XYZ file of N, CA and C in Angstrom:
717
model
N -8.723 36.279 -3.380
C -9.453 35.012 -3.475
C -10.142 34.839 -4.832
N -10.115 35.889 -5.662
C -10.737 35.782 -6.974
C -9.800 35.075 -7.932
N -10.345 34.556 -9.009
C -9.513 33.884 -9.991
C -10.252 32.705 -10.577
N -9.517 31.869 -11.306
C -10.105 30.722 -11.957
C -10.376 29.589 -10.993
N -10.797 28.479 -11.575
C -11.168 27.307 -10.777
C -10.007 26.810 -9.931
N -8.799 26.826 -10.490
C -7.651 26.268 -9.785
C -6.784 27.340 -9.130
N -7.328 28.528 -8.975
C -6.599 29.574 -8.257
C -6.654 29.291 -6.757
N -5.496 29.248 -6.120
C -5.426 28.879 -4.710
C -5.006 30.057 -3.853
N -5.423 30.089 -2.585
C -4.996 31.152 -1.674
C -3.480 31.182 -1.517
N -2.941 32.351 -1.281
C -1.488 32.510 -1.205
C -0.883 31.785 -0.009
N -1.679 31.553 1.054
C -1.114 30.916 2.232
C -0.752 29.454 1.989
N -1.269 28.857 0.909
C -0.913 27.476 0.591
C 0.485 27.374 -0.010
N 0.955 28.466 -0.581
C 2.307 28.526 -1.137
C 2.575 27.379 -2.115
N 1.565 27.072 -2.922
C 1.710 25.981 -3.871
C 0.621 26.070 -4.926
N 0.876 25.440 -6.070
C -0.142 25.340 -7.108
C -0.952 24.063 -6.889
N -2.037 23.904 -7.655
C -2.856 22.708 -7.506
C -2.077 21.462 -7.918
N -1.335 21.570 -9.019
C -0.522 20.429 -9.447
C 0.574 20.133 -8.429
N 1.100 21.177 -7.812
C 2.113 20.971 -6.771
C 1.547 20.247 -5.568
N 0.313 20.582 -5.192
C -0.331 19.889 -4.076
C -0.602 18.432 -4.411
N -0.936 18.154 -5.664
C -1.153 16.761 -6.076
C 0.139 15.960 -5.956
N 1.245 16.550 -6.423
C 2.532 15.868 -6.288
C 2.908 15.645 -4.841
N 2.677 16.654 -4.009
C 2.962 16.530 -2.581
C 2.088 15.454 -1.945
N 0.822 15.409 -2.344
C -0.109 14.425 -1.790
C 0.348 13.009 -2.132
N 0.751 12.804 -3.380
C 1.216 11.478 -3.794
C 2.488 11.094 -3.051
N 3.398 12.037 -2.872
C 4.643 11.719 -2.161
C 4.362 11.330 -0.714
N 3.515 12.090 -0.051
C 3.222 11.807 1.352
C 2.415 10.529 1.522
N 1.692 10.113 0.480
C 0.865 8.911 0.585
C 1.601 7.653 0.161
N 2.387 7.737 -0.920
C 2.983 6.535 -1.500
C 4.300 6.138 -0.843
N 5.103 7.099 -0.413
C 6.361 6.747 0.253
C 6.132 5.931 1.527
N 5.132 6.270 2.359
C 4.872 5.433 3.533
C 4.449 4.007 3.167
N 3.668 3.848 2.099
C 3.259 2.510 1.690
C 4.464 1.707 1.216
N 5.356 2.360 0.470
C 6.580 1.685 0.027
C 7.433 1.284 1.225
N 7.568 2.196 2.175
C 8.334 1.871 3.384
C 7.682 0.727 4.152
N 6.351 0.748 4.237
C 5.640 -0.333 4.915
C 5.854 -1.671 4.234
N 5.888 -1.661 2.884
C 6.118 -2.911 2.149
C 7.525 -3.441 2.403
N 8.516 -2.550 2.423
C 9.897 -2.975 2.660
C 10.074 -3.552 4.059
N 9.301 -3.050 5.010
C 9.356 -3.602 6.371
C 8.545 -4.890 6.457
N 7.400 -4.918 5.784
C 6.498 -6.071 5.897
C 7.087 -7.330 5.288
N 7.867 -7.222 4.213
C 8.405 -8.409 3.547
C 9.295 -9.241 4.471
N 10.321 -8.654 5.109
C 11.130 -9.490 6.013
C 10.383 -9.890 7.286
N 9.518 -9.009 7.789
C 8.745 -9.350 8.984
C 7.821 -10.534 8.698
N 7.194 -10.519 7.534
C 6.306 -11.630 7.161
C 7.080 -12.930 7.033
N 8.284 -12.858 6.485
C 9.099 -14.070 6.360
C 9.460 -14.627 7.728
N 9.772 -13.741 8.669
C 10.056 -14.199 10.040
C 8.823 -14.861 10.648
N 7.653 -14.275 10.387
C 6.417 -14.836 10.931
C 6.102 -16.199 10.314
N 6.506 -16.396 9.057
C 6.289 -17.689 8.414
C 7.224 -18.736 8.997
N 8.480 -18.356 9.208
C 9.461 -19.309 9.732
C 9.280 -19.547 11.225
N 8.911 -18.511 11.959
C 8.685 -18.616 13.405
C 7.198 -18.373 13.657
N 6.406 -19.401 13.618
C 4.951 -19.250 13.676
C 4.482 -18.571 14.951
N 5.218 -18.749 16.059
C 4.812 -18.133 17.321
C 4.913 -16.609 17.266
N 5.702 -16.084 16.303
C 5.919 -14.641 16.226
C 4.748 -13.914 15.573
N 3.955 -14.630 14.794
C 2.897 -13.972 14.017
C 1.856 -13.306 14.907
N 1.408 -13.982 15.944
C 0.377 -13.422 16.824
C 0.841 -12.133 17.508
N 2.058 -12.093 18.107
C 2.511 -10.823 18.712
C 2.652 -9.694 17.693
N 3.190 -10.008 16.499
C 3.350 -8.975 15.473
C 1.993 -8.439 15.051
N 1.037 -9.326 14.840
C -0.301 -8.904 14.437
C -0.961 -8.079 15.532
N -0.734 -8.455 16.785
C -1.305 -7.712 17.911
C -0.724 -6.301 17.969
N 0.595 -6.182 17.822
C 1.246 -4.870 17.889
C 0.769 -3.958 16.751
N 0.746 -4.493 15.519
C 0.317 -3.666 14.389
C -1.144 -3.254 14.524
N -1.984 -4.145 15.061
C -3.396 -3.812 15.237
C -3.580 -2.725 16.282
N -2.815 -2.806 17.371
C -2.888 -1.779 18.412
C -2.442 -0.434 17.861
N -1.347 -0.420 17.096
C -0.873 0.825 16.511
C -1.883 1.402 15.521
N -2.543 0.517 14.774
C -3.546 0.963 13.808
C -4.744 1.600 14.510
N -5.008 1.134 15.745
C -6.156 1.660 16.486
C -5.900 3.051 17.039
N -4.631 3.498 17.067
C -4.323 4.827 17.567
C -4.783 5.864 16.546
N -5.600 6.833 16.922
C -6.035 7.864 15.971
C -4.828 8.598 15.382
N -4.914 8.923 14.102
C -3.787 9.561 13.430
C -3.418 10.885 14.086
N -4.406 11.641 14.554
C -4.112 12.929 15.182
C -3.296 12.742 16.456
N -3.640 11.723 17.249
C -2.870 11.445 18.460
C -1.447 11.029 18.103
N -1.308 10.256 17.032
C 0.013 9.856 16.538
C 0.833 11.099 16.186
N 0.199 12.049 15.493
C 0.886 13.264 15.087
C 1.361 14.057 16.303
N 0.498 14.171 17.312
C 0.833 14.953 18.502
C 2.064 14.386 19.199
N 2.149 13.059 19.279
C 3.303 12.417 19.908
C 4.574 12.659 19.104
N 4.460 12.584 17.788
C 5.644 12.697 16.933
C 6.145 14.122 16.771
N 5.275 15.106 16.965
C 5.681 16.496 16.760
C 6.880 16.865 17.613
N 6.963 16.332 18.828
C 8.093 16.639 19.711
C 9.415 16.128 19.148
N 9.350 15.142 18.255
C 10.575 14.539 17.728
C 10.852 14.941 16.272
N 9.820 15.044 15.476
C 10.016 15.328 14.048
C 9.453 16.680 13.619
N 8.798 17.394 14.545
C 8.272 18.715 14.224
C 7.070 18.652 13.299
N 6.631 19.801 12.827
C 5.493 19.875 11.920
C 5.990 19.718 10.485
N 6.422 18.503 10.169
C 7.019 18.212 8.874
C 6.272 17.076 8.185
N 6.664 16.792 6.944
C 6.079 15.670 6.212
C 6.352 14.351 6.928
N 7.500 14.262 7.566
C 7.865 13.017 8.258
C 6.842 12.657 9.323
N 6.328 13.678 10.006
C 5.331 13.447 11.045
C 4.058 12.836 10.469
N 3.744 13.180 9.231
C 2.562 12.619 8.567
C 2.853 11.219 8.035
N 4.045 11.023 7.503
C 4.336 9.769 6.812
C 4.607 8.599 7.751
N 5.162 8.840 8.922
C 5.455 7.738 9.846
C 4.184 6.977 10.248
N 3.110 7.657 10.691
C 1.890 6.896 11.019
C 1.316 6.155 9.818
N 1.396 6.753 8.634
C 0.848 6.087 7.453
C 1.622 4.809 7.145
N 2.939 4.840 7.335
C 3.743 3.633 7.120
C 3.369 2.554 8.132
N 3.157 2.963 9.382
C 2.775 2.001 10.428
C 1.400 1.409 10.137
N 0.470 2.255 9.697
C -0.881 1.769 9.397
C -0.872 0.749 8.267
N 0.033 0.918 7.305
C 0.071 -0.019 6.178
C 0.482 -1.421 6.608
N 1.221 -1.529 7.714
C 1.695 -2.840 8.158
C 0.554 -3.762 8.564
N -0.511 -3.203 9.117
C -1.612 -4.051 9.582
C -2.338 -4.698 8.404
N -2.185 -4.136 7.220
C -2.772 -4.734 6.017
C -1.770 -5.637 5.314
N -0.530 -5.160 5.192
C 0.453 -5.864 4.372
C 0.994 -7.129 5.035
N 1.283 -7.076 6.325
C 1.865 -8.238 6.992
C 0.948 -9.458 6.930
N -0.334 -9.358 7.313
C -1.205 -10.549 7.196
C -1.370 -11.016 5.752
N -1.434 -10.068 4.806
C -1.610 -10.457 3.404
C -0.424 -11.283 2.913
N 0.772 -10.840 3.250
C 1.972 -11.551 2.800
C 2.106 -12.889 3.514
N 1.880 -12.906 4.819
C 2.007 -14.147 5.587
C 1.035 -15.201 5.075
N -0.229 -14.827 4.915
C -1.234 -15.793 4.454
C -0.919 -16.291 3.047
N -0.441 -15.388 2.175
C -0.137 -15.787 0.803
C 1.061 -16.723 0.751
N 2.101 -16.430 1.521
C 3.294 -17.278 1.517
C 2.989 -18.643 2.119
N 2.168 -18.672 3.158
C 1.808 -19.950 3.772
C 0.954 -20.817 2.856
N 0.295 -20.187 1.883
C -0.573 -20.951 0.986
C 0.192 -21.652 -0.134
N 1.494 -21.402 -0.241
C 2.291 -22.061 -1.274
C 2.327 -23.557 -0.980
N 1.998 -24.403 -1.947
C 1.977 -25.855 -1.705
C 3.318 -26.370 -1.215
N 3.280 -27.304 -0.277
C 4.503 -27.861 0.282
C 5.323 -28.582 -0.779
N 4.648 -29.227 -1.738
C 5.398 -29.931 -2.782
C 6.210 -28.959 -3.642
N 5.704 -27.726 -3.797
C 6.463 -26.717 -4.538
C 7.723 -26.326 -3.769
N 7.586 -26.160 -2.456
C 8.748 -25.829 -1.631
C 9.757 -26.976 -1.633
N 9.246 -28.200 -1.567
C 10.147 -29.355 -1.592
C 10.898 -29.426 -2.918
N 10.200 -29.130 -4.021
C 10.849 -29.144 -5.324
C 11.924 -28.070 -5.424
N 11.635 -26.901 -4.885
C 12.627 -25.828 -4.912
C 13.836 -26.183 -4.061
N 13.601 -26.805 -2.910
C 14.704 -27.226 -2.048
C 15.550 -28.289 -2.737
N 14.893 -29.216 -3.416
C 15.623 -30.265 -4.122
C 16.468 -29.703 -5.261
N 16.072 -28.547 -5.791
C 16.829 -27.912 -6.862
C 17.944 -27.022 -6.336
N 18.147 -27.031 -5.008
C 19.254 -26.299 -4.415
C 18.920 -24.895 -3.947
N 17.638 -24.557 -3.868
C 17.246 -23.229 -3.405
C 17.376 -23.159 -1.888
N 18.090 -22.136 -1.396
C 18.148 -21.887 0.033
C 16.906 -21.143 0.492
N 16.760 -20.913 1.802
C 15.549 -20.252 2.319
C 15.295 -18.876 1.707
N 16.369 -18.065 1.569
C 16.183 -16.713 1.041
C 15.805 -16.753 -0.433
N 16.533 -17.540 -1.221
C 16.237 -17.640 -2.649
C 14.856 -18.239 -2.879
N 14.484 -19.217 -2.079
C 13.170 -19.838 -2.214
C 12.062 -18.822 -1.910
N 12.308 -17.984 -0.908
C 11.319 -16.962 -0.529
C 11.168 -15.919 -1.629
N 12.306 -15.448 -2.172
C 12.284 -14.364 -3.149
C 11.827 -14.840 -4.519
N 12.284 -16.031 -4.946
C 12.047 -16.462 -6.313
C 10.866 -17.421 -6.483
N 10.377 -17.990 -5.390
C 9.263 -18.932 -5.505
C 8.044 -18.454 -4.728
N 8.223 -18.218 -3.436
C 7.069 -17.893 -2.606
C 6.490 -16.516 -2.916
N 7.341 -15.496 -3.032
C 6.827 -14.151 -3.292
C 6.120 -14.032 -4.639
N 6.664 -14.609 -5.731
C 5.916 -14.528 -6.994
C 4.517 -15.136 -6.910
N 4.394 -16.250 -6.186
C 3.083 -16.869 -6.034
C 2.173 -15.988 -5.172
N 2.788 -15.240 -4.254
C 2.021 -14.391 -3.334
C 1.693 -13.026 -3.928
N 2.143 -12.739 -5.153
C 1.957 -11.417 -5.755
C 0.496 -10.961 -5.746
N -0.491 -11.791 -6.152
C -1.886 -11.308 -6.130
C -2.332 -10.839 -4.752
N -1.993 -11.599 -3.703
C -2.398 -11.215 -2.347
C -1.651 -9.966 -1.887
N -0.363 -9.869 -2.234
C 0.421 -8.699 -1.839
C -0.146 -7.444 -2.491
N -0.460 -7.521 -3.777
C -1.001 -6.359 -4.475
C -2.398 -6.011 -3.989
N -3.165 -7.018 -3.580
C -4.475 -6.731 -2.991
C -4.306 -5.931 -1.703
N -3.316 -6.314 -0.880
C -3.029 -5.554 0.322
C -2.511 -4.166 0.007
N -1.676 -4.056 -1.022
C -1.149 -2.749 -1.432
C -2.270 -1.826 -1.893
N -3.264 -2.372 -2.572
C -4.378 -1.552 -3.029
C -5.124 -0.943 -1.847
N -5.383 -1.752 -0.830
C -6.074 -1.248 0.360
C -5.204 -0.214 1.087
N -3.924 -0.528 1.271
C -3.028 0.375 1.990
C -2.847 1.690 1.248
N -2.761 1.633 -0.083
C -2.546 2.844 -0.875
C -3.752 3.767 -0.827
N -4.932 3.223 -1.040
C -6.144 4.048 -1.000
C -6.336 4.647 0.386
N -6.085 3.859 1.415
C -6.207 4.360 2.786
C -5.206 5.475 3.052
N -3.975 5.297 2.581
C -2.941 6.303 2.796
C -3.283 7.609 2.080
N -3.790 7.516 0.852
C -4.156 8.725 0.110
C -5.246 9.499 0.837
N -6.174 8.794 1.449
C -7.261 9.476 2.160
C -6.786 10.083 3.477
N -5.819 9.441 4.139
C -5.379 9.913 5.450
C -4.378 11.066 5.386
N -3.746 11.279 4.244
C -2.787 12.384 4.133
C -3.439 13.712 4.508
N -4.696 13.879 4.149
C -5.381 15.149 4.395
C -5.422 15.528 5.871
N -5.339 14.530 6.754
C -5.370 14.820 8.193
C -4.163 15.652 8.596
N -3.100 15.592 7.790
C -1.910 16.381 8.097
C -2.151 17.870 8.143
N -3.259 18.341 7.565
C -3.580 19.768 7.610
C -3.832 20.241 9.036
N -4.136 19.306 9.934
C -4.423 19.677 11.320
C -3.178 19.997 12.120
N -1.990 19.639 11.612
C -0.759 19.917 12.356
C 0.095 20.963 11.654
N -0.505 21.695 10.721
C 0.264 22.680 9.971
C -0.016 22.513 8.490
N 0.804 23.095 7.675
C 0.575 23.080 6.236
C 1.157 21.816 5.605
N 0.817 20.638 6.163
C 1.394 19.370 5.702
C 0.335 18.385 5.233
N -0.832 18.897 4.888
C -1.913 17.999 4.488
C -2.122 17.895 3.003
N -1.230 18.521 2.211
C -1.337 18.472 0.742
C -2.738 18.916 0.309
N -3.487 18.053 -0.361
C -4.833 18.438 -0.781
C -5.749 18.688 0.415
N -5.394 18.146 1.563
C -6.160 18.429 2.778
C -6.077 19.884 3.188
N -5.002 20.574 2.799
C -4.888 21.996 3.088
C -5.980 22.797 2.374
N -6.343 22.324 1.175
C -7.437 22.968 0.436
C -8.749 22.851 1.206
N -8.970 21.676 1.780
C -10.187 21.461 2.551
C -10.238 22.411 3.743
N -9.093 22.560 4.418
C -9.017 23.448 5.584
C -9.262 24.894 5.170
N -8.605 25.330 4.075
C -8.782 26.710 3.621
C -10.201 26.939 3.114
N -10.772 25.934 2.456
C -12.126 26.078 1.952
C -13.125 26.330 3.067
N -12.954 25.632 4.184
C -13.844 25.851 5.322
C -13.528 27.162 6.035
N -12.258 27.528 6.081
C -11.861 28.769 6.765
C -12.341 30.006 6.012
N -12.208 29.969 4.671
C -12.582 31.117 3.847
C -13.988 31.006 3.272
N -14.719 29.953 3.644
C -16.074 29.717 3.129
C -16.074 29.676 1.599
N -15.156 28.856 1.074
C -15.005 28.693 -0.361
C -15.308 27.230 -0.740
N -16.544 26.915 -1.102
C -16.879 25.531 -1.493
C -16.020 25.019 -2.645
N -15.573 25.918 -3.511
C -14.737 25.498 -4.635
C -13.482 24.791 -4.143
N -12.849 25.288 -3.100
C -11.638 24.672 -2.570
C -11.952 23.319 -1.931
N -13.102 23.237 -1.279
C -13.506 21.964 -0.663
C -13.689 20.897 -1.734
N -14.363 21.256 -2.829
C -14.581 20.292 -3.901
C -13.281 19.907 -4.589
N -12.383 20.869 -4.772
C -11.083 20.555 -5.360
C -10.320 19.559 -4.502
N -10.435 19.689 -3.196
C -9.752 18.775 -2.279
C -10.375 17.387 -2.318
N -11.691 17.332 -2.187
C -12.382 16.043 -2.110
C -12.273 15.285 -3.431
N -12.574 15.958 -4.522
C -12.539 15.286 -5.827
C -11.111 14.906 -6.197
N -10.156 15.788 -5.901
C -8.759 15.484 -6.200
C -8.277 14.246 -5.471
N -8.598 14.129 -4.191
C -8.182 12.956 -3.415
C -8.850 11.688 -3.941
N -10.136 11.789 -4.288
C -10.860 10.616 -4.802
C -10.279 10.160 -6.136
N -9.972 11.101 -7.018
C -9.412 10.741 -8.327
C -8.042 10.101 -8.167
N -7.211 10.637 -7.271
C -5.893 10.048 -7.027
C -6.022 8.615 -6.519
N -6.966 8.382 -5.623
C -7.164 7.030 -5.085
C -7.595 6.066 -6.180
N -8.508 6.494 -7.047
C -8.977 5.632 -8.131
C -7.854 5.339 -9.113
N -7.078 6.357 -9.474
C -5.983 6.162 -10.421
C -4.903 5.253 -9.846
N -4.556 5.457 -8.571
C -3.540 4.614 -7.939
C -4.005 3.161 -7.895
N -5.274 2.951 -7.587
C -5.814 1.593 -7.559
C -5.779 0.972 -8.952
N -6.095 1.757 -9.972
C -6.076 1.245 -11.349
C -4.664 0.860 -11.768
N -3.678 1.652 -11.373
C -2.282 1.337 -11.700
C -1.879 0.005 -11.067
N -2.270 -0.214 -9.826
C -1.918 -1.463 -9.153
C -2.636 -2.660 -9.796
N -3.835 -2.445 -10.299
C -4.527 -3.522 -11.016
C -3.752 -3.896 -12.278
N -3.266 -2.883 -13.004
C -2.474 -3.141 -14.206
C -1.181 -3.869 -13.849
N -0.543 -3.467 -12.761
C 0.680 -4.134 -12.315
C 0.400 -5.603 -12.013
N -0.731 -5.868 -11.362
C -1.078 -7.269 -11.062
C -1.247 -8.069 -12.347
N -1.902 -7.470 -13.334
C -2.104 -8.172 -14.599
C -0.771 -8.484 -15.286
N 0.172 -7.564 -15.169
C 1.473 -7.770 -15.805
C 2.316 -8.810 -15.069
N 2.189 -8.849 -13.736
C 3.021 -9.745 -12.944
C 2.420 -11.133 -12.772
N 1.154 -11.288 -13.103
C 0.499 -12.593 -12.920
C -0.153 -13.030 -14.218
N 0.648 -13.346 -15.233
C 0.065 -13.751 -16.530
C -0.698 -15.062 -16.462
N -0.497 -15.854 -15.405
C -1.188 -17.140 -15.316
C -2.619 -17.009 -14.799
N -2.970 -15.825 -14.264
C -4.306 -15.649 -13.703
C -5.305 -15.334 -14.809
N -6.591 -15.746 -14.642
C -7.611 -15.462 -15.669
C -7.819 -13.964 -15.829
N -8.053 -13.526 -17.061
C -8.200 -12.110 -17.369
C -9.653 -11.675 -17.520
N -10.571 -12.622 -17.645
C -11.968 -12.250 -17.846
C -12.892 -13.171 -17.106
N -14.165 -12.972 -17.308
C -15.169 -13.781 -16.610
C -15.633 -14.961 -17.444
N -15.180 -15.011 -18.700
C -15.608 -16.130 -19.536
C -14.971 -17.428 -19.064
N -15.755 -18.496 -19.130
C -15.271 -19.795 -18.685
C -14.317 -20.362 -19.742
N -13.144 -20.740 -19.291
C -12.142 -21.251 -20.224
C -12.525 -22.647 -20.691
N -12.105 -22.967 -21.895
C -12.335 -24.306 -22.405
C -11.465 -25.310 -21.652
N -11.882 -26.576 -21.563
C -11.107 -27.569 -20.830
C -9.679 -27.673 -21.315
N -9.453 -27.568 -22.635
C -8.092 -27.694 -23.132
C -7.246 -26.528 -22.664
N -7.865 -25.326 -22.563
C -7.128 -24.172 -22.075
C -6.775 -24.330 -20.607
N -7.714 -24.882 -19.832
C -7.461 -25.063 -18.406
C -6.315 -26.024 -18.188
N -6.231 -27.055 -19.069
C -5.143 -28.005 -18.906
C -3.815 -27.398 -19.329
N -3.864 -26.501 -20.309
C -2.618 -25.925 -20.828
C -2.069 -24.852 -19.920
N -2.952 -24.162 -19.179
C -2.494 -23.072 -18.337
C -1.733 -23.619 -17.132
N -0.498 -23.156 -16.886
C 0.269 -23.668 -15.749
C -0.277 -23.152 -14.433
N -0.154 -23.946 -13.410
C -0.515 -23.506 -12.075
C 0.444 -22.413 -11.622
N -0.009 -21.477 -10.750
C 0.871 -20.416 -10.274
C 2.160 -20.936 -9.666
N 2.066 -21.992 -8.868
C 3.268 -22.527 -8.218
C 4.259 -23.045 -9.262
N 3.751 -23.756 -10.264
C 4.632 -24.291 -11.291
C 5.237 -23.177 -12.125
N 4.449 -22.166 -12.440
C 4.957 -21.043 -13.243
C 6.056 -20.308 -12.496
N 5.844 -20.066 -11.207
C 6.853 -19.352 -10.435
C 8.134 -20.158 -10.325
N 7.997 -21.461 -10.139
C 9.181 -22.312 -10.012
C 9.951 -22.358 -11.340
N 9.211 -22.407 -12.452
C 9.888 -22.409 -13.749
C 10.618 -21.088 -13.989
N 10.004 -19.978 -13.612
C 10.658 -18.677 -13.788
C 11.900 -18.568 -12.915
N 11.845 -19.145 -11.715
C 12.982 -19.065 -10.807
C 14.170 -19.854 -11.320
N 13.896 -20.948 -12.034
C 14.981 -21.798 -12.539
C 15.682 -21.130 -13.708
N 14.933 -20.337 -14.487
C 15.521 -19.729 -15.679
C 16.638 -18.752 -15.340
């Protein structure tokens, strides 16, 4: 147990940098999977308004299930593996992403949709090239919440075996009475969450050039020159 700050017990079978990589994989892959599921589900909810309430109810009920109980149910099917940790995290992300996407897509002005239809855009092309670009700020806001939540919940995987990434450090720190390991786990998870959130903020800035970048009040001429999000997205789709 002696060694430097980042010396880890042999039972972890990994280095500190290796645990960070494992933590990111177990946290981010479920969010990506949740986004890939949420996009078509949200589109169905927009087109079939009656479907939104049942979908929201199901995702909320699943979100209310404690992660440990989720793990116990899945162990019989997926064993004590990373998959057992990632499936609940992907499900939890849906309760954030689906409402964010649905509300953002529904907020697209009807005149913008009519203009896209008049230009020959079908439902799928209109959704991908017009509605989703306008919904990018709301989608990324949901992704920020889902990502930070997923990074924090990965540590619970330590309770079902050696699948908690940085959470394993927390478990070993308490088992071996090593505060150093506890701090490495807590601070490491917090730093990863902050960095992931910062990356998504940068992505939003790159994908939404029409949005204001600062708190300074724009001059009237600038406000008139800046295109509305709906118009900018429609112009990009035509190009």
